Coordinates of C-alpha atoms in Angstrom, one line a residue:
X819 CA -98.5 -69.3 -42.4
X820 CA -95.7 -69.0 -40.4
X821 CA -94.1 -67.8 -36.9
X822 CA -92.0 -65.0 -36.7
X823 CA -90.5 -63.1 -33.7
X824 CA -92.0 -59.7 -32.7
X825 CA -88.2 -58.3 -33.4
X826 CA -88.3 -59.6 -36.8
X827 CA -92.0 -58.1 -37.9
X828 CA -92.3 -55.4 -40.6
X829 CA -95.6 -53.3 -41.0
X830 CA -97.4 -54.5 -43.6
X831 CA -97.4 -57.9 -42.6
X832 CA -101.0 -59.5 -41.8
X833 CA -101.7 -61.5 -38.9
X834 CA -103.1 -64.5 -39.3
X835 CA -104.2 -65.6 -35.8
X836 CA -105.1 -64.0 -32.9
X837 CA -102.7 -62.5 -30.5
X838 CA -102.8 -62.6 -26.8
X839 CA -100.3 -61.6 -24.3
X840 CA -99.0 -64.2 -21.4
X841 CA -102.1 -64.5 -19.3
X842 CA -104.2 -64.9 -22.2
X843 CA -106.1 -61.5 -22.8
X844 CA -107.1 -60.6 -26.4
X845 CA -104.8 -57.8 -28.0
X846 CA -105.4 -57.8 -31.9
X847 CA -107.1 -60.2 -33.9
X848 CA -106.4 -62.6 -37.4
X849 CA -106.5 -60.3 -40.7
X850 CA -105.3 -57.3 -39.0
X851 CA -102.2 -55.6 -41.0
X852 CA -99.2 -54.7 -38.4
X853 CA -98.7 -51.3 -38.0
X854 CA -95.5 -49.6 -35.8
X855 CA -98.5 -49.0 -33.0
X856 CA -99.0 -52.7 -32.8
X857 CA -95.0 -53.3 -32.2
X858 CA -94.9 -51.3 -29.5
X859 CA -98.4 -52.9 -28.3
X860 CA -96.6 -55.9 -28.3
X861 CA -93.5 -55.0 -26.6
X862 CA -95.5 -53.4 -23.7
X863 CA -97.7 -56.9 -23.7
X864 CA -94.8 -59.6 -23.5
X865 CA -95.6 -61.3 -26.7
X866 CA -92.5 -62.5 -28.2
X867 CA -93.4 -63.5 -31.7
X868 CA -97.0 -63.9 -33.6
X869 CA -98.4 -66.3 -36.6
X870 CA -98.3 -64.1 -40.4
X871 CA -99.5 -64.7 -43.5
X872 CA -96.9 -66.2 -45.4
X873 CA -93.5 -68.1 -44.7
X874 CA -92.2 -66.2 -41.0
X875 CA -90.4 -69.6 -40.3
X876 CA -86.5 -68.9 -41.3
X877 CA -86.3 -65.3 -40.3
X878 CA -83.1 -65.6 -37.7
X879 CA -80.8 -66.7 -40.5
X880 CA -78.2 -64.5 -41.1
X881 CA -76.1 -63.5 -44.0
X882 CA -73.2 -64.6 -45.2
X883 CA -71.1 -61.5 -43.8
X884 CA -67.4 -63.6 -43.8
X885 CA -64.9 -65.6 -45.0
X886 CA -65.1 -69.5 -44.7
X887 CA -61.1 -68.6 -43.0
X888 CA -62.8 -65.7 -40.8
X889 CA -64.7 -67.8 -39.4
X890 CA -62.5 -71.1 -39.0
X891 CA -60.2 -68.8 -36.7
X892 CA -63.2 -67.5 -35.0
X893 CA -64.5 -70.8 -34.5
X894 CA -60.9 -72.2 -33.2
X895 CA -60.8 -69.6 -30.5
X896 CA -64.2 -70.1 -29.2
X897 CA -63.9 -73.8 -29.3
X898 CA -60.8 -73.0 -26.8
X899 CA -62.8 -71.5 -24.4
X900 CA -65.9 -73.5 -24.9
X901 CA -64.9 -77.1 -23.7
X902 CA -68.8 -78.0 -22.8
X903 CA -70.0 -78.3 -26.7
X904 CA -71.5 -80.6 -28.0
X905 CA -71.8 -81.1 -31.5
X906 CA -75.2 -83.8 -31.7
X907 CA -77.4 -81.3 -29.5
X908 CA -79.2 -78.2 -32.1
X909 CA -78.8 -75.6 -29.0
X910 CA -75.4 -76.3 -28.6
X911 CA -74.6 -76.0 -32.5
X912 CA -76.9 -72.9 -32.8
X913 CA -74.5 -71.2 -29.5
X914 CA -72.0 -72.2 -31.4
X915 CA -73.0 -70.7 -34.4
X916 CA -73.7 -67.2 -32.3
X917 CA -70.8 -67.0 -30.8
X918 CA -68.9 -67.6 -34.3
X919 CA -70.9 -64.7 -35.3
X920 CA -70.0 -62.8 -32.5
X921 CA -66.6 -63.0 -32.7
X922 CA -66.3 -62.4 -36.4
X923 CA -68.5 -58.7 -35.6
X924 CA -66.6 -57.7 -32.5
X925 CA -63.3 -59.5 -33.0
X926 CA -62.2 -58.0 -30.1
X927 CA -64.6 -58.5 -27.9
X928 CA -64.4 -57.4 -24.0
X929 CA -61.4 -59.3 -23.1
X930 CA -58.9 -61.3 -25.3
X931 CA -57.3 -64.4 -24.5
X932 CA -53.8 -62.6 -24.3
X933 CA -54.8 -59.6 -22.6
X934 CA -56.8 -61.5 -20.2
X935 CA -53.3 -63.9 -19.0
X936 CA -51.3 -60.7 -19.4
X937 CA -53.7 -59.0 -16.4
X938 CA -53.4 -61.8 -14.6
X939 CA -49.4 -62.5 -14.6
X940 CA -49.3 -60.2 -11.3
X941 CA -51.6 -63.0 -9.9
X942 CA -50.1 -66.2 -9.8
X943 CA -51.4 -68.8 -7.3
X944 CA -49.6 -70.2 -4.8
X945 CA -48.7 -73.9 -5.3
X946 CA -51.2 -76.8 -3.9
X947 CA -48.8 -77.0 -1.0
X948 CA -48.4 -73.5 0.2
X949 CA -52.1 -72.5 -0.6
X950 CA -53.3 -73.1 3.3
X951 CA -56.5 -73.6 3.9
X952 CA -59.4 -72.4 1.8
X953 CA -61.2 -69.1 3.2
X954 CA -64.4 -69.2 4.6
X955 CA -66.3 -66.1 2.8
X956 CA -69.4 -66.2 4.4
X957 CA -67.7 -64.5 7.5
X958 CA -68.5 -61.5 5.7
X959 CA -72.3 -62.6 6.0
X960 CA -72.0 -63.1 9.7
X961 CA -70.4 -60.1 10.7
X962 CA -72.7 -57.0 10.7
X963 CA -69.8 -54.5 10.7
X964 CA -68.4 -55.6 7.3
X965 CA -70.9 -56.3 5.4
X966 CA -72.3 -54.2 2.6
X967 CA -75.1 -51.6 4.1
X968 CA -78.4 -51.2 2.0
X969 CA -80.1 -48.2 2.2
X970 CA -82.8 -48.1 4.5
X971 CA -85.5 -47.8 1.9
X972 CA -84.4 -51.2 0.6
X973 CA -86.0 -52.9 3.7
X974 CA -89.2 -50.9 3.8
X975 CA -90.1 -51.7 0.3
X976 CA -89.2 -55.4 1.2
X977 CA -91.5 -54.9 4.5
X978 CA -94.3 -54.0 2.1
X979 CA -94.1 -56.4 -0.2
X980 CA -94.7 -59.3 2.2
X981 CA -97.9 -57.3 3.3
X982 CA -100.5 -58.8 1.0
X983 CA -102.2 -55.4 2.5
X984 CA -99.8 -53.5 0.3
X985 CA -101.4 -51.0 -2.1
X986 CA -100.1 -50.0 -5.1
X987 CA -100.7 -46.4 -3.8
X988 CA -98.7 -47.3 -0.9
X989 CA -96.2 -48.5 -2.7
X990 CA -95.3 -45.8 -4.9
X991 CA -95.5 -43.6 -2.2
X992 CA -92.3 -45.3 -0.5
X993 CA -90.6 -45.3 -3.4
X994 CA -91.2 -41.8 -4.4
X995 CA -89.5 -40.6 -0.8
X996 CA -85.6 -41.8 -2.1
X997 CA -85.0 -39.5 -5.0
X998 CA -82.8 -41.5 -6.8
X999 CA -84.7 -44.8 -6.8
X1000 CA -87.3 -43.0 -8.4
X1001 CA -85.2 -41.2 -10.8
X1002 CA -83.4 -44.4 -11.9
X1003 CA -86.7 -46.6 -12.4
X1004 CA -88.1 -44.0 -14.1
X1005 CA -85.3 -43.7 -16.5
X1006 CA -85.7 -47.7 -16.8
X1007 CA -89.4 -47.8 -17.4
X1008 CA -88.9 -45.1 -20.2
X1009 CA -86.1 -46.8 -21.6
X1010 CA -86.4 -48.6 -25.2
X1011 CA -85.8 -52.1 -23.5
X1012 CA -89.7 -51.5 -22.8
X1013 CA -90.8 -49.1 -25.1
X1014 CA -94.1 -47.7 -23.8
X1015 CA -95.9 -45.7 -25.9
X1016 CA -95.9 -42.3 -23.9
X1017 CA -94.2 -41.0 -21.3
X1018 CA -93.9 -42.4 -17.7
X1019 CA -93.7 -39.7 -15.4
X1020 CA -94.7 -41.0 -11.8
X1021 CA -93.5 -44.1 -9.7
X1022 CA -97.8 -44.1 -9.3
X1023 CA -98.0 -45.1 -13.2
X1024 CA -95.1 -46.9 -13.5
X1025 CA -96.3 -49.3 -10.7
X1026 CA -100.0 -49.3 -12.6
X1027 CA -98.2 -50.2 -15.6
X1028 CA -95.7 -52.4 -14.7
X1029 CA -97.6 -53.9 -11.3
X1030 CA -96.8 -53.9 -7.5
X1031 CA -94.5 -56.8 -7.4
X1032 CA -92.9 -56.1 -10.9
X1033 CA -91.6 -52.8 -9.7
X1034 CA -90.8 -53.2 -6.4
X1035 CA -88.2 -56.3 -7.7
X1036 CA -86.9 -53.7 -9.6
X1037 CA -86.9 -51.5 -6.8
X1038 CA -85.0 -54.0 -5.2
X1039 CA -82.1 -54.7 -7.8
X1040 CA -81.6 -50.7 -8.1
X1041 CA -81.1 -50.5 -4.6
X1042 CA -79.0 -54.3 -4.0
X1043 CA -76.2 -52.5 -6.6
X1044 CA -75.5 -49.6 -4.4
X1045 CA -74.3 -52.1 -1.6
X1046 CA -71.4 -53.0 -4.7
X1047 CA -70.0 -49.8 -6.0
X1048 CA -66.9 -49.9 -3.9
X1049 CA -64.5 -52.3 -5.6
X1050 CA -61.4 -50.8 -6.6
X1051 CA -61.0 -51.0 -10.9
X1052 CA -57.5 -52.0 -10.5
X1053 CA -59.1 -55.5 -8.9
X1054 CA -61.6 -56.2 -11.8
X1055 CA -63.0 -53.7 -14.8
X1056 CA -66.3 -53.0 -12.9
X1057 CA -67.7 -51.8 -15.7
X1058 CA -67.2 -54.8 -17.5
X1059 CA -68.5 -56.5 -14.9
X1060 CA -71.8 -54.8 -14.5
X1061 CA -72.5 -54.9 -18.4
X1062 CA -72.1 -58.7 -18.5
X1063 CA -74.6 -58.3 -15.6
X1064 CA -77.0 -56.8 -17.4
X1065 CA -76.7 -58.4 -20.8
X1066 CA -77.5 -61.3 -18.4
X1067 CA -80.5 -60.1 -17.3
X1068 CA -81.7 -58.6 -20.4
X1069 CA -81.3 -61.8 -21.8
X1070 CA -83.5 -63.9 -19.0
X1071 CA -86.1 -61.3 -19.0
X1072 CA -86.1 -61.5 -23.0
X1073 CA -86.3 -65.5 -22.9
X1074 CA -89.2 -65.2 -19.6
X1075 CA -91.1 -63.4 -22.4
X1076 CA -90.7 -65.8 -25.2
X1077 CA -91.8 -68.8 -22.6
X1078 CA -94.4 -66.5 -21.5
X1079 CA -93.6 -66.1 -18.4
X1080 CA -95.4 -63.7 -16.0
X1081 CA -93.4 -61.1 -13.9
X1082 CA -90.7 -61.0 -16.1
X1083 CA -89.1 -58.3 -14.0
X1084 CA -87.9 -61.0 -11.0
X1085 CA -86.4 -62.9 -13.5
X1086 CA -84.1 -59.9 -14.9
X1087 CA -83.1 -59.0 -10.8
X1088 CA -82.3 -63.0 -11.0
X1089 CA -79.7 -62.1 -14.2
X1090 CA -78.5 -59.0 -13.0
X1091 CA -77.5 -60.4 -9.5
X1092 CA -76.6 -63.7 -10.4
X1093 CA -72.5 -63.1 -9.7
X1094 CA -73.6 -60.7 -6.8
X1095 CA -71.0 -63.5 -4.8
X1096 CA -68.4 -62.9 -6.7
X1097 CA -68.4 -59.4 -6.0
X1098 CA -68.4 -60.1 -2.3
X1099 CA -65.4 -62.2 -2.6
X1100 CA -63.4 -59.3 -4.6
X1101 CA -64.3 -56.6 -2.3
X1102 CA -63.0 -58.8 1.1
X1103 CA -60.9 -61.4 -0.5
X1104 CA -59.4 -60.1 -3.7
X1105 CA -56.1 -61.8 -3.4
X1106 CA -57.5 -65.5 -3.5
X1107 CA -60.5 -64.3 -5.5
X1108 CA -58.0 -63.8 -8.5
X1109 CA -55.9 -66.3 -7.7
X1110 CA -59.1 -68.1 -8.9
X1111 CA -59.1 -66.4 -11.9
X1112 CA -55.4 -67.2 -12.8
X1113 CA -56.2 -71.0 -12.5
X1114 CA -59.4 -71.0 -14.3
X1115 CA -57.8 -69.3 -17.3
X1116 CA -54.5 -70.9 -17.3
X1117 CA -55.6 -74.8 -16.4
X1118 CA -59.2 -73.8 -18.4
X1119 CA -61.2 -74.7 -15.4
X1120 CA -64.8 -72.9 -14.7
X1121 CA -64.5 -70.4 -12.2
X1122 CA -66.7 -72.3 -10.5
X1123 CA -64.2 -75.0 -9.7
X1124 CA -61.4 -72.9 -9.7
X1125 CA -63.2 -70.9 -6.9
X1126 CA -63.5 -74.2 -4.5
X1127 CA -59.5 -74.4 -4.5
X1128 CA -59.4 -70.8 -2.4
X1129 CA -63.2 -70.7 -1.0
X1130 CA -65.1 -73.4 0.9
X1131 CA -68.0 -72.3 -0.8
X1132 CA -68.3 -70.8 -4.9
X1133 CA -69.5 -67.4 -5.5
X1134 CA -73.0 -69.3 -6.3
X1135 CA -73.5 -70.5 -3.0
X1136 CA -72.3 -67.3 -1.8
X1137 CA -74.4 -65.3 -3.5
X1138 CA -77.3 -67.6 -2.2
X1139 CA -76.5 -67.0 0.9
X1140 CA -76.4 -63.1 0.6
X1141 CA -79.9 -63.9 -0.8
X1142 CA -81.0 -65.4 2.3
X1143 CA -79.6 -63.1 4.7
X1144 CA -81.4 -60.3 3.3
X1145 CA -84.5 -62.5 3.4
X1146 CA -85.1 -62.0 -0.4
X1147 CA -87.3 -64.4 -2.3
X1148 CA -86.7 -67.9 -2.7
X1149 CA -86.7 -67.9 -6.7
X1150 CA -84.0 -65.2 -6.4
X1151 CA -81.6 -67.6 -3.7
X1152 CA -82.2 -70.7 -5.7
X1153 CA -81.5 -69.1 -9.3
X1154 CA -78.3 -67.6 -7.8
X1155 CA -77.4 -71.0 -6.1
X1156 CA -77.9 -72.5 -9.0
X1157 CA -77.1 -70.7 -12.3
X1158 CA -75.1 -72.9 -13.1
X1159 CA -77.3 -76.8 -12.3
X1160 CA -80.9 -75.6 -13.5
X1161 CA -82.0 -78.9 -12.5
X1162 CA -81.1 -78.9 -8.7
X1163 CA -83.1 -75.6 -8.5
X1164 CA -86.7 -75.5 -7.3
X1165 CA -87.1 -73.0 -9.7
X1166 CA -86.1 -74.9 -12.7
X1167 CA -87.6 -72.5 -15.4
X1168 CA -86.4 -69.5 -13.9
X1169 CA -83.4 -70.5 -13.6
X1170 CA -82.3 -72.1 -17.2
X1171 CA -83.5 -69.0 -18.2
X1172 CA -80.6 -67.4 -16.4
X1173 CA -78.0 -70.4 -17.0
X1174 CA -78.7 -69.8 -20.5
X1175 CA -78.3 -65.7 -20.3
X1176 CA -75.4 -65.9 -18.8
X1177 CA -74.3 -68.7 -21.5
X1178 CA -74.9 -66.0 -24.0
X1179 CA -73.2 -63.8 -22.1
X1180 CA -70.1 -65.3 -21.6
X1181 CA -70.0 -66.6 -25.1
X1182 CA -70.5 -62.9 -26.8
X1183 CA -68.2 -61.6 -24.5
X1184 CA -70.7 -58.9 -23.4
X1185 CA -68.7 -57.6 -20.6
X1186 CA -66.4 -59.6 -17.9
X1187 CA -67.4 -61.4 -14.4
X1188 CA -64.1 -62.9 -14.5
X1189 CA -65.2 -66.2 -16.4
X1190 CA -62.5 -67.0 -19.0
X1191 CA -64.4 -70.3 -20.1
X1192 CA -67.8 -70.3 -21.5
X1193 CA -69.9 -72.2 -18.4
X1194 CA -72.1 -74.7 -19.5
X1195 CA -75.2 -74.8 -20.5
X1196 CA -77.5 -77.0 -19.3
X1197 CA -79.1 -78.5 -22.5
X1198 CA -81.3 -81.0 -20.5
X1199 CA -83.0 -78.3 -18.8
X1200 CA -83.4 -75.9 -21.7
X1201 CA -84.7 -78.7 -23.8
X1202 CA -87.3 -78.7 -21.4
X1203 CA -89.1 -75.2 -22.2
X1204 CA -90.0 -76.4 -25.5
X1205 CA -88.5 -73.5 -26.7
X1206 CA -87.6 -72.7 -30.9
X1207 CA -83.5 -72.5 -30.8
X1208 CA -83.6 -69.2 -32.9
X1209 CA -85.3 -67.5 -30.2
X1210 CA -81.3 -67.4 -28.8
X1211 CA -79.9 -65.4 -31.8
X1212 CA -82.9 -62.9 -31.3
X1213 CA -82.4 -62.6 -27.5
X1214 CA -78.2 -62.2 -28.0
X1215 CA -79.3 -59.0 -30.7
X1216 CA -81.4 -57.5 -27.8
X1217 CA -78.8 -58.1 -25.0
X1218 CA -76.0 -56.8 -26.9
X1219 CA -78.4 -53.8 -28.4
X1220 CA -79.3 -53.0 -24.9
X1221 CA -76.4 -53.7 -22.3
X1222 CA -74.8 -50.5 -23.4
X1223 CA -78.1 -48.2 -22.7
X1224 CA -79.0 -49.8 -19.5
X1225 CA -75.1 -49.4 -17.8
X1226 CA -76.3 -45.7 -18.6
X1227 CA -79.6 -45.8 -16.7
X1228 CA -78.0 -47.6 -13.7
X1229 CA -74.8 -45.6 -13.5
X1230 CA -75.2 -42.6 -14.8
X1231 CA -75.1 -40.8 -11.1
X1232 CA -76.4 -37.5 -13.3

């Protein structure tokens, strides 16, 4: 027998244990033969791959689609960018590997390495001397007037999810009042990233389906972007921006579900808001924000770093610190905080999940946040979730099959 992942099952294929979602509830049982119902039983479900008759071991291999000198080249350019590899950990040889991949499909990708210095030559830093003294962005935070306004039906679905009297009935009735929240999560919940079997037509059985807390944290993502449309494209490719975003939180979502995580919807809003600083320091301080850019990509610093020569605090701790001011949940403060040290978090799993998204991310080139270098990925922590490495191949398929569709469902202002 072997283990296979739900993305890799054909129909035909017989089961040959019993299958349970996350929490443990009996879906189909051992000897049953997999039909396209059951796939979409287990998407809805959250289970992420299942024992078959048979050898399912070695099914994220790939074939041989190029040239040993394809992918030497593609290799050499990703090794450039990707100074945190290490060549005696499996991960980091199967990220490797993916990226390799990657770069031989979509040679391309989002950004090259010329046209990315070529953007920036309008944008070269000040020397060490003349730099002054780095810029405090959390003014922003403090002052009321210059901050990014939610809409007011961000802070009555926040009100009612610390309730524990909250109804589901209530709920979706908040919701349904702001026509486009409820046009845009429906558009999500019918989406193929969850492929439910028949139509969801009402917040009232989206939030039966999904649960209270699982749609109001999506509730709450839709509604957080709004505060960010504003930033001009001629400071950063926004839409570049918002699909590495999203592969981001596909890809934590997709990796919640292979750990078996429950509400696997807070850790996507984790992903898709995990730069939400950066975007507060190139709406109020573009100038020093690419400045940081520049040096990053030209002295092949993270951003990170890069960002601590201009700011007194990174766009992590920033981003925290929006997190706290709108009195969001902690698990969404510390993953931001800490995308890029799982281990300092107090939400460890969460957030490797989303240090290693945004790994895959970066590495793919799905989309630009402005990160030239490939961050690093926090193998100690990973190592901890006991997870099979060729779950990351499957989960980069799904982000970069999905990214596309869900920029559409977010964006779309139709």
């Amino acid at each position: 027998m072997g283990r296979i992942l739900v993305d890799d099952i054909k129909p035909g294929m017989v089961l040959d244990d019993d299958v349970r979602d996350f929490n443990g509830r009996f879906l189909l049982g051992k000897g049953l033969s997999v039909q396209e119902k059951h796939l979409r039983i287990f998407k809805i479900w959250g289970v992420s791959e299942v024992t078959v008759q048979g050898d399912g071991a070695e099914q994220d291999d790939e074939p041989e689609e190029f040239s040993r000198e394809e992918r030497r080249k593609a290799a050499s350019q990703i090794l450039e960018r990707f100074p945190h590899y290490d060549p005696q950990h499996k991960v980091s040889r199967k990220l490797l590997e993916i990226f390799i991949l990657w770069k031989c499909r979509y040679p391309g990708g989002f950004y090259t390495s010329d046209a990315w210095h070529e953007a920036l030559d309008n944008h070269t830093p000040p020397s060490e001397r003349n730099r002054g003294e780095p810029v405090d962005p959390s003014v922003i935070i403090r002052d009321e007037t210059r901050m990014p306004s939610l809409p007011d039906i961000f802070f009555q679905i926040q009100e009612a999810i610390q309730d524990p009297r909250t109804s589901a009935r209530h709920l979706a009735d908040i919701i349904s009042k702001d026509q486009g929240l409820t046009s845009r999560l429906l558009k999500l919940v019918n989406s193929a990233f969850y492929g439910f079997p028949s139509q969801i037509d009402t917040i009232s059985r989206a939030v039966a389906i999904l649960g209270t807390r699982q749609l109001s944290m999506l509730a709450m993502g839709v509604t957080v972007l709004s505060g960010f449309k504003s930033i001009s494209p001629d400071i950063i490719d926004m839409k570049g921006f918002w699909k590495h975003s999203l592969a981001c939180a596909i890809g934590a979502k997709t990796l919640a579900q292979y750990r078996h995580l429950s509400n696997t919807e807070s850790i996507f809003i984790c992903g898709l808001l995990h730069d939400i600083g950066r975007l507060l320091m190139l709406r109020y301080f573009p100038r020093e924000t690419l400045w940081s850019m520049h040096l990053a990509a030209t002295e092949k610093l993270e951003l990170a770093r890069a960002e601590k020569k201009f700011f007194r605090q990174d766009h992590a701790q920033l981003g925290a610190a929006i997190m706290k001011n709108w009195k969001l949940p902690l698990k969404l403060e510390q993953s931001i905080r800490h995308h890029n040290s799982p281990g300092k978090s107090s939400f460890p799993i969460e957030t490797t999940l989303v240090n290693m998204a945004n790994v895959l991310s970066s590495g793919c080139l799905m989309g630009f946040s402005g990160e030239y270098m490939i961050p690093a990925p926090d193998l100690e922590s990973w190592d901890a979730l006991n997870l099979d490495p060729a779950v990351l191949l499957q989960t980069a398929k799904l982000m970069q099959s999905q990214a596309d569709n869900l920029f559409q469902l977010f964006f779309d202002n139709k």
